[in-house]
Short mmCIF file of C-alpha atoms and ligand atoms in Angstrom, two decimals:
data_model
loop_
_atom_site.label_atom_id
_atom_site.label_comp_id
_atom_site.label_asym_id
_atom_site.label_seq_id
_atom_site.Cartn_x
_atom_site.Cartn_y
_atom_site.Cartn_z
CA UNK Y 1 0.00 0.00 0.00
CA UNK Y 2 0.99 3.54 -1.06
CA UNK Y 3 0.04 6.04 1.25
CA UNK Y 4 0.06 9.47 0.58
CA UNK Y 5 2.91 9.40 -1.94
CA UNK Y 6 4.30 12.96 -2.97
CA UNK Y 7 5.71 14.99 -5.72
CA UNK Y 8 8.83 14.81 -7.36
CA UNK Y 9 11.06 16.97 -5.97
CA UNK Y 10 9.24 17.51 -3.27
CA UNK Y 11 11.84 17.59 -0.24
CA UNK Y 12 15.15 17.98 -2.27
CA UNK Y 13 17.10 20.33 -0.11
CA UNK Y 14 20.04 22.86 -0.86
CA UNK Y 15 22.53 23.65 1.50
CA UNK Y 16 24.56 26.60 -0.25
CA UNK Y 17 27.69 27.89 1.43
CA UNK Y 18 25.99 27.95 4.68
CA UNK Y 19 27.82 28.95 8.01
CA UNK Y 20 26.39 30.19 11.50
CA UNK Y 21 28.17 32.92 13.29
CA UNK Y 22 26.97 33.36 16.64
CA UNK Y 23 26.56 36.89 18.38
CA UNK Y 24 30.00 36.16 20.25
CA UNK Y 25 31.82 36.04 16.95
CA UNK Y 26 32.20 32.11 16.75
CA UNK Y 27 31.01 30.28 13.95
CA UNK Y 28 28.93 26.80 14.63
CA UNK Y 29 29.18 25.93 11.26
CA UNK Y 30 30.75 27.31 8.06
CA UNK Y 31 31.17 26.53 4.51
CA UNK Y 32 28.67 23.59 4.43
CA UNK Y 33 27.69 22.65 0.96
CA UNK Y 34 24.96 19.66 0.81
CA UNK Y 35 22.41 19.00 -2.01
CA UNK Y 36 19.83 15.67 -0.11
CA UNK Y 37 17.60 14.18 -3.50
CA UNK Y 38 13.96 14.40 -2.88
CA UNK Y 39 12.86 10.87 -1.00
CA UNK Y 40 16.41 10.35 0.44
CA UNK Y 41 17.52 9.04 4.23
CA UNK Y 42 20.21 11.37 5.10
CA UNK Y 43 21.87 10.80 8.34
CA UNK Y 44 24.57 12.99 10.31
CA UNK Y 45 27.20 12.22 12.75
CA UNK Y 46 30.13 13.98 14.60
CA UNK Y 47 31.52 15.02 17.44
CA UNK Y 48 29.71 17.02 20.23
CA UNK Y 49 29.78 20.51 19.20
CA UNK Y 50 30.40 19.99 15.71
CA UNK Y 51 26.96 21.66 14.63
CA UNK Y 52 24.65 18.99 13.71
CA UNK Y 53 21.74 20.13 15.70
CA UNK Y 54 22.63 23.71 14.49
CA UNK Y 55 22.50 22.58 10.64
CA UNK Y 56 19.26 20.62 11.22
CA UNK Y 57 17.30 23.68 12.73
CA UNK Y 58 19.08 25.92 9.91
CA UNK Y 59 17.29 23.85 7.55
CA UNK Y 60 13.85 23.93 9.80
CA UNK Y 61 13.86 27.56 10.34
CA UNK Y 62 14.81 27.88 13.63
CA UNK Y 63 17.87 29.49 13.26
CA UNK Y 64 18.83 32.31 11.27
CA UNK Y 65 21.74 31.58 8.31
CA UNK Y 66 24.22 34.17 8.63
CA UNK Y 67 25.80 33.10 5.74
CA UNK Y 68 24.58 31.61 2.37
CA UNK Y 69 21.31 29.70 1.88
CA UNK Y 70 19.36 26.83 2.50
CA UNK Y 71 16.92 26.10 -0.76
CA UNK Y 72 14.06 23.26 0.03
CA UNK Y 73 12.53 23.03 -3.41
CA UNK Y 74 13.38 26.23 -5.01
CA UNK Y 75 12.26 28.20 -2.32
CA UNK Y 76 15.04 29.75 -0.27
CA UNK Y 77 14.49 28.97 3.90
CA UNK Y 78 13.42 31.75 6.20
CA UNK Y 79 11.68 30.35 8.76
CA UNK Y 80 9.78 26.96 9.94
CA UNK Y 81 7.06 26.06 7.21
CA UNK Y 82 4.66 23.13 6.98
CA UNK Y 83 6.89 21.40 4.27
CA UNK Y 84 9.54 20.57 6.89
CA UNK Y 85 8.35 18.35 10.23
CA UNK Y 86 10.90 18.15 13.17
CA UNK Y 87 11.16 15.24 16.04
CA UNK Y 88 13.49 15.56 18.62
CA UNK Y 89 14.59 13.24 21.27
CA UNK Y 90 12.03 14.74 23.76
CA UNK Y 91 8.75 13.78 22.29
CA UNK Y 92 7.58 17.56 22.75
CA UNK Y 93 3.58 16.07 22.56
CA UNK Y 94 0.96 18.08 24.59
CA UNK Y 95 0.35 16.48 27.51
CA UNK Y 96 -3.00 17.20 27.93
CA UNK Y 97 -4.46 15.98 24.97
CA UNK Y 98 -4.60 12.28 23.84
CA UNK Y 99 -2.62 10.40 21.08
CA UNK Y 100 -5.39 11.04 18.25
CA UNK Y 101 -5.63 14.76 19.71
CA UNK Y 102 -1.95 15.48 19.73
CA UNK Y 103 -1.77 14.12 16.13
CA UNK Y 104 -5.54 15.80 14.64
CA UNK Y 105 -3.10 19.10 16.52
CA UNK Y 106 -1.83 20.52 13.21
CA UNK Y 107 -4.35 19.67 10.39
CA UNK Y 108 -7.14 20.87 12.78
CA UNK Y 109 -4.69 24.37 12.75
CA UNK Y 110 -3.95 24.21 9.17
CA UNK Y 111 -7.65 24.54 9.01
CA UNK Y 112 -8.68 21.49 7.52
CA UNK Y 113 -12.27 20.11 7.79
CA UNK Y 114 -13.15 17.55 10.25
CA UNK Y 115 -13.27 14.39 7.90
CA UNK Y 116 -9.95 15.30 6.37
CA UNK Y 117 -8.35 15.72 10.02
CA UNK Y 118 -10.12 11.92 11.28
CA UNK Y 119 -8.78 10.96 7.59
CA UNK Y 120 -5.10 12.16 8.58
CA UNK Y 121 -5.30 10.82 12.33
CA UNK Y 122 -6.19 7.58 11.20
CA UNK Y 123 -4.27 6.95 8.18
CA UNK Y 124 -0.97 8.14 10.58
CA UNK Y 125 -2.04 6.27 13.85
CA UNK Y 126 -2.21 3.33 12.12
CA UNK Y 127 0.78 3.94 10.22
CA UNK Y 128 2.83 3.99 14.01
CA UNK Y 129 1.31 1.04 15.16
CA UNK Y 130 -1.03 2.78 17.82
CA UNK Y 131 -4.30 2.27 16.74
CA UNK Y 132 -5.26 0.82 20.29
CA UNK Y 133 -3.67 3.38 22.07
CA UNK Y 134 -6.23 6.57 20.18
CA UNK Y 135 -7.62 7.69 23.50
CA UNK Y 136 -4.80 7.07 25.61
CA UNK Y 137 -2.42 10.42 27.02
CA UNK Y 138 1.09 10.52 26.59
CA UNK Y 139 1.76 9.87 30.33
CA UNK Y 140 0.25 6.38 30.13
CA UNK Y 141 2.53 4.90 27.04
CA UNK Y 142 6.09 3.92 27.20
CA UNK Y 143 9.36 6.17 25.42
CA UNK Y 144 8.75 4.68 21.87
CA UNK Y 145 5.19 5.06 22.03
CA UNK Y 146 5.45 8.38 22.87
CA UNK Y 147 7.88 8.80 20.08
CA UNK Y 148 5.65 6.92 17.34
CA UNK Y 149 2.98 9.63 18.77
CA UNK Y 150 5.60 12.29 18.08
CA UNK Y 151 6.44 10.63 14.41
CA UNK Y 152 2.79 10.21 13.23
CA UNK Y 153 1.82 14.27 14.80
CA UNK Y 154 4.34 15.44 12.46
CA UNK Y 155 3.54 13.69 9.53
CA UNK Y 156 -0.19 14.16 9.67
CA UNK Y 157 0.87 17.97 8.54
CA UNK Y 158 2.19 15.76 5.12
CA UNK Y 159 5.26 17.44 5.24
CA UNK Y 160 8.07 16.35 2.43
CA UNK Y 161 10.58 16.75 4.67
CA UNK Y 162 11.10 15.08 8.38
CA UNK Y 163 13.95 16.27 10.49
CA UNK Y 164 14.83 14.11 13.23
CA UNK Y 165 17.61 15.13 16.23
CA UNK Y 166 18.86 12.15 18.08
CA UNK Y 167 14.81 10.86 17.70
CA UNK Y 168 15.95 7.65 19.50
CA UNK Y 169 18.89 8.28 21.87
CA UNK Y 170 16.45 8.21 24.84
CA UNK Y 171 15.07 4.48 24.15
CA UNK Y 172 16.40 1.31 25.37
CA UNK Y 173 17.98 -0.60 22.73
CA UNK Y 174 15.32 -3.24 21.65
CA UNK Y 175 12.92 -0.22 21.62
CA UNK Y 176 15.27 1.81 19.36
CA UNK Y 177 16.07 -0.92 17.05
CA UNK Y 178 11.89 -1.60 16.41
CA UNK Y 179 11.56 2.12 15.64
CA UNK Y 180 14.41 2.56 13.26
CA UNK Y 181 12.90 -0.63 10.97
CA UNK Y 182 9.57 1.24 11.70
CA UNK Y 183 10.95 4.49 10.55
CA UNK Y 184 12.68 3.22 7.50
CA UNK Y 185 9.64 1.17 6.06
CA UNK Y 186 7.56 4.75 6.72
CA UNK Y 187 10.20 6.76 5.19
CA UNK Y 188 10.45 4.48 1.89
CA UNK Y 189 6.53 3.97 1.80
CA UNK Y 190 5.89 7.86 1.93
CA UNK Y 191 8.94 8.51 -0.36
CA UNK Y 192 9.74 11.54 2.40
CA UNK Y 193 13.10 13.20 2.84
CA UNK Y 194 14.61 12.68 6.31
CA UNK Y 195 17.83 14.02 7.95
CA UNK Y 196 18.80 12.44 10.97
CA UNK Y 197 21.03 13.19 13.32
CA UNK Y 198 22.62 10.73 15.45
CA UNK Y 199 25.43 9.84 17.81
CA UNK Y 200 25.23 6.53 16.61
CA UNK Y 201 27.49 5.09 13.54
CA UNK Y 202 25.89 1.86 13.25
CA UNK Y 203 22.57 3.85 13.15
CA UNK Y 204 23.37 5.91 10.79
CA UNK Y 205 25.14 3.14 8.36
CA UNK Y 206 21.57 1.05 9.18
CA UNK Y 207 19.46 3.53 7.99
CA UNK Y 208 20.78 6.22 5.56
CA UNK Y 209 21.69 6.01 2.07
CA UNK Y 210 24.74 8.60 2.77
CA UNK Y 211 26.33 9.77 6.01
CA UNK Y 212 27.51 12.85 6.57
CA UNK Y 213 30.33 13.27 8.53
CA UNK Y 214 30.82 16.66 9.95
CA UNK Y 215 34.13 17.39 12.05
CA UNK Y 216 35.54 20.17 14.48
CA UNK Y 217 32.88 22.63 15.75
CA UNK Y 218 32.76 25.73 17.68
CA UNK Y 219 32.99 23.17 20.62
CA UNK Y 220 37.30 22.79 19.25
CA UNK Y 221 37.61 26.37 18.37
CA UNK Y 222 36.58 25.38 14.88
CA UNK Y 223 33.78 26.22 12.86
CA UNK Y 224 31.97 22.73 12.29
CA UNK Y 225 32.45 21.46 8.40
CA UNK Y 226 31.30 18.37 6.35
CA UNK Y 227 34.77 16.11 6.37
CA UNK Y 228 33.35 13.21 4.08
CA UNK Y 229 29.91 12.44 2.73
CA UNK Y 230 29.63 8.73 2.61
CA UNK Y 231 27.34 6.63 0.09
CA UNK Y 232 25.99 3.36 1.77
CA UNK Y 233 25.71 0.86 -1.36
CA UNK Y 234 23.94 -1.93 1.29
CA UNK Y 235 20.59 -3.41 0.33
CA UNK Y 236 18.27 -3.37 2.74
CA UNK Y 237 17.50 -4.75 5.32
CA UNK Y 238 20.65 -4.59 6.68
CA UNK Y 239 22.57 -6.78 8.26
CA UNK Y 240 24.90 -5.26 10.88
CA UNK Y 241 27.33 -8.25 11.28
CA UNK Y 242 28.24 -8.42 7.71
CA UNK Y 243 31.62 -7.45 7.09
CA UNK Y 244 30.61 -4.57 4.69
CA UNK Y 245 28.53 -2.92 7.12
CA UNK Y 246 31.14 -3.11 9.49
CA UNK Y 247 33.92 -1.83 7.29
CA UNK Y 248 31.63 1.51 6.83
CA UNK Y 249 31.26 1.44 10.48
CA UNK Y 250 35.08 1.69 11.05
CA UNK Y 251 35.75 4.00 7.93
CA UNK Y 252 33.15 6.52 9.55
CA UNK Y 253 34.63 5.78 13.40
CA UNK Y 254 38.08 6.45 12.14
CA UNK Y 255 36.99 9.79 10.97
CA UNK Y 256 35.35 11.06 13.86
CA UNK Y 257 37.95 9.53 16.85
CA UNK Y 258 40.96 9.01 14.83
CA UNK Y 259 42.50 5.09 14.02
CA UNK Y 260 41.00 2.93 16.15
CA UNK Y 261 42.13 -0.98 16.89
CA UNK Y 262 41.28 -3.49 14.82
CA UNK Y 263 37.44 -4.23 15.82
CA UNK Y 264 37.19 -1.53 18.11
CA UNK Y 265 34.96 0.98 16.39
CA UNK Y 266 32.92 1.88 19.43
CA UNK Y 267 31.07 4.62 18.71
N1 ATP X 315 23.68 30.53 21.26
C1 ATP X 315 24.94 30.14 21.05
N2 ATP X 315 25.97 31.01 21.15
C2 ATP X 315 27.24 30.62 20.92
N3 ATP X 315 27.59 29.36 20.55
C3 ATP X 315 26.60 28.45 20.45
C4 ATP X 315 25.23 28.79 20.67
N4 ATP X 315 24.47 27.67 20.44
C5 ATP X 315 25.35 26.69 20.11
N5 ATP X 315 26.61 27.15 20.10
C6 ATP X 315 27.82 26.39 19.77
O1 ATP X 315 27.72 25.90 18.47
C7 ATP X 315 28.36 24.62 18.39
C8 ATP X 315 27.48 23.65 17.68
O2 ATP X 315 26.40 23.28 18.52
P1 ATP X 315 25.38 22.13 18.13
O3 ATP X 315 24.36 22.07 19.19
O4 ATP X 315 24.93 22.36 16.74
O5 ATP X 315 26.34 20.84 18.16
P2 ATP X 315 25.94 19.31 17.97
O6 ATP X 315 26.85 18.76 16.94
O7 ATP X 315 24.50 19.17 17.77
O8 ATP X 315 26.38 18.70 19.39
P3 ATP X 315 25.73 17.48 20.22
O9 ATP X 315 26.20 16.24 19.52
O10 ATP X 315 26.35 17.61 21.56
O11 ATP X 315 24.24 17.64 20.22
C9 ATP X 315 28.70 24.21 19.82
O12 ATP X 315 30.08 24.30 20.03
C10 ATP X 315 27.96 25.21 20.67
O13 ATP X 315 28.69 25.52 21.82
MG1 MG X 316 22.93 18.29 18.89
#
């Protein structure tokens, strides 16, 4: 089943010679130059510090570019827009309303009628896996749940673009694992850009088709930078033991801490 599929084009994203100087004269970011296809899984890693987060809410609006420009489409970013959906690690839902409430939240705003907003809620809450859990509040499911809330409110607004901070750093490891296979399978069916942003190199290699690998920061004295952008030519689903997956792993590890032993690219 095809649900919702979208333009072409829709989601391609521009990052033109885009840096972030700070009030106190240091620079987050600077000179990053990034063109993510419509429909693709981008993921970014680095250090602490290195800008990631700062990139990500460059491209949402959130921050203002000091320098260059950040195109989604062909329309030049200047502020958060309905194309571009954000999750972060905290699920940010309102706690006082219920799962289908928190997700009917932003086509009820958008203004759409009431059949198109029970249309969106149910296509999206099923979509999660959470059907069951409609009338529930956020306080009564567990971290994933509460994150598969946060996933479906943000794609009810059909967005082409989902940008995702660290979505899963705050789950237990079983729980993080089911919602990257449930991510990817939503991302592919809905053809949607993502860029994610994680700590974690085996994530990333799991789930993107390239990795970005952004260095130094403002963290080093440094502005952060894109060191290597690295294609992932694994079919899916992947399978993390494999000695390809692993070599990426390592490649990307070196780059961020430096040679590492043989076998120990920790992340
Ligand atoms: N308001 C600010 N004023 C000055 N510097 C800032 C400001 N906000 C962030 N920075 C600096 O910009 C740099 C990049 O921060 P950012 O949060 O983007 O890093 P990050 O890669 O997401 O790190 P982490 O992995 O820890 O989340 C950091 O060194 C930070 O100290
Ligand atoms: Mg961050």
């Amino acid at each position: 089943m095809r649900i919702g599929a979208i333009q072409r084009h829709a989601g391609m994203i521009d990052v033109q010679g885009v840096g972030k100087q700070y009030g106190n004269g240091t620079y987050a970011v600077k000179d990053v130059n990034l063109h993510i296809d419509s429909g693709e899984f981008l993921a970014i890693v680095g250090p602490s510090g290195c800008g990631k987060s700062t990139l990500l809410r460059m491209i949402a609006g959130f921050e203002s570019i000091t320098e260059g420009q950040i195109l989604v489409e062909t329309r030049p970013v200047s502020g958060p827009g309905p194309d571009r959906g954000v999750v972060f690690q905290d699920y940010g839902l309102f706690p006082w309303l219920t799962v289908e409430e928190n997700i009917a939240y932003g086509p009820k705003e958008a203004g759409y009628p009431r059949s198109q907003v029970k249309e969106l809620v149910d296509k999206y809450i099923d979509l999660v896996g959470l059907k069951l859990f409609a009338k529930k509040f956020p306080h009564e499911l567990s971290g994933g749940m509460q994150q598969r809330v946060a996933i479906a409110r943000v794609l009810a607004n059909t967005p082409s673009v989902m940008l995702m901070d660290e979505p899963f750093g705050a789950l237990d490891a079983l729980t993080r694992e089911q919602l990257q296979n449930q991510l990817s399978y939503i991302q592919k069916d809905l053809g949607i850009t993502v860029v994610f942003v994680t700590h974690s190199i085996e994530e990333a290699v799991y789930l993107a088709d390239r990795v970005v690998v952004m260095g130094d920061g403002a963290a080093s004295g440094v502005a952060g930078n894109i060191k290597k952008i690295e294609t992932i030519s694994l079919d899916g689903p992947r399978d993390t033991t494999s000695v390809e997956f692993n070599r990426y792993r390592r490649d990307i590890s070196e780059l961020i801490h430096g040679k590492t032993a043989k076998g120990a690219a920790s992340e």
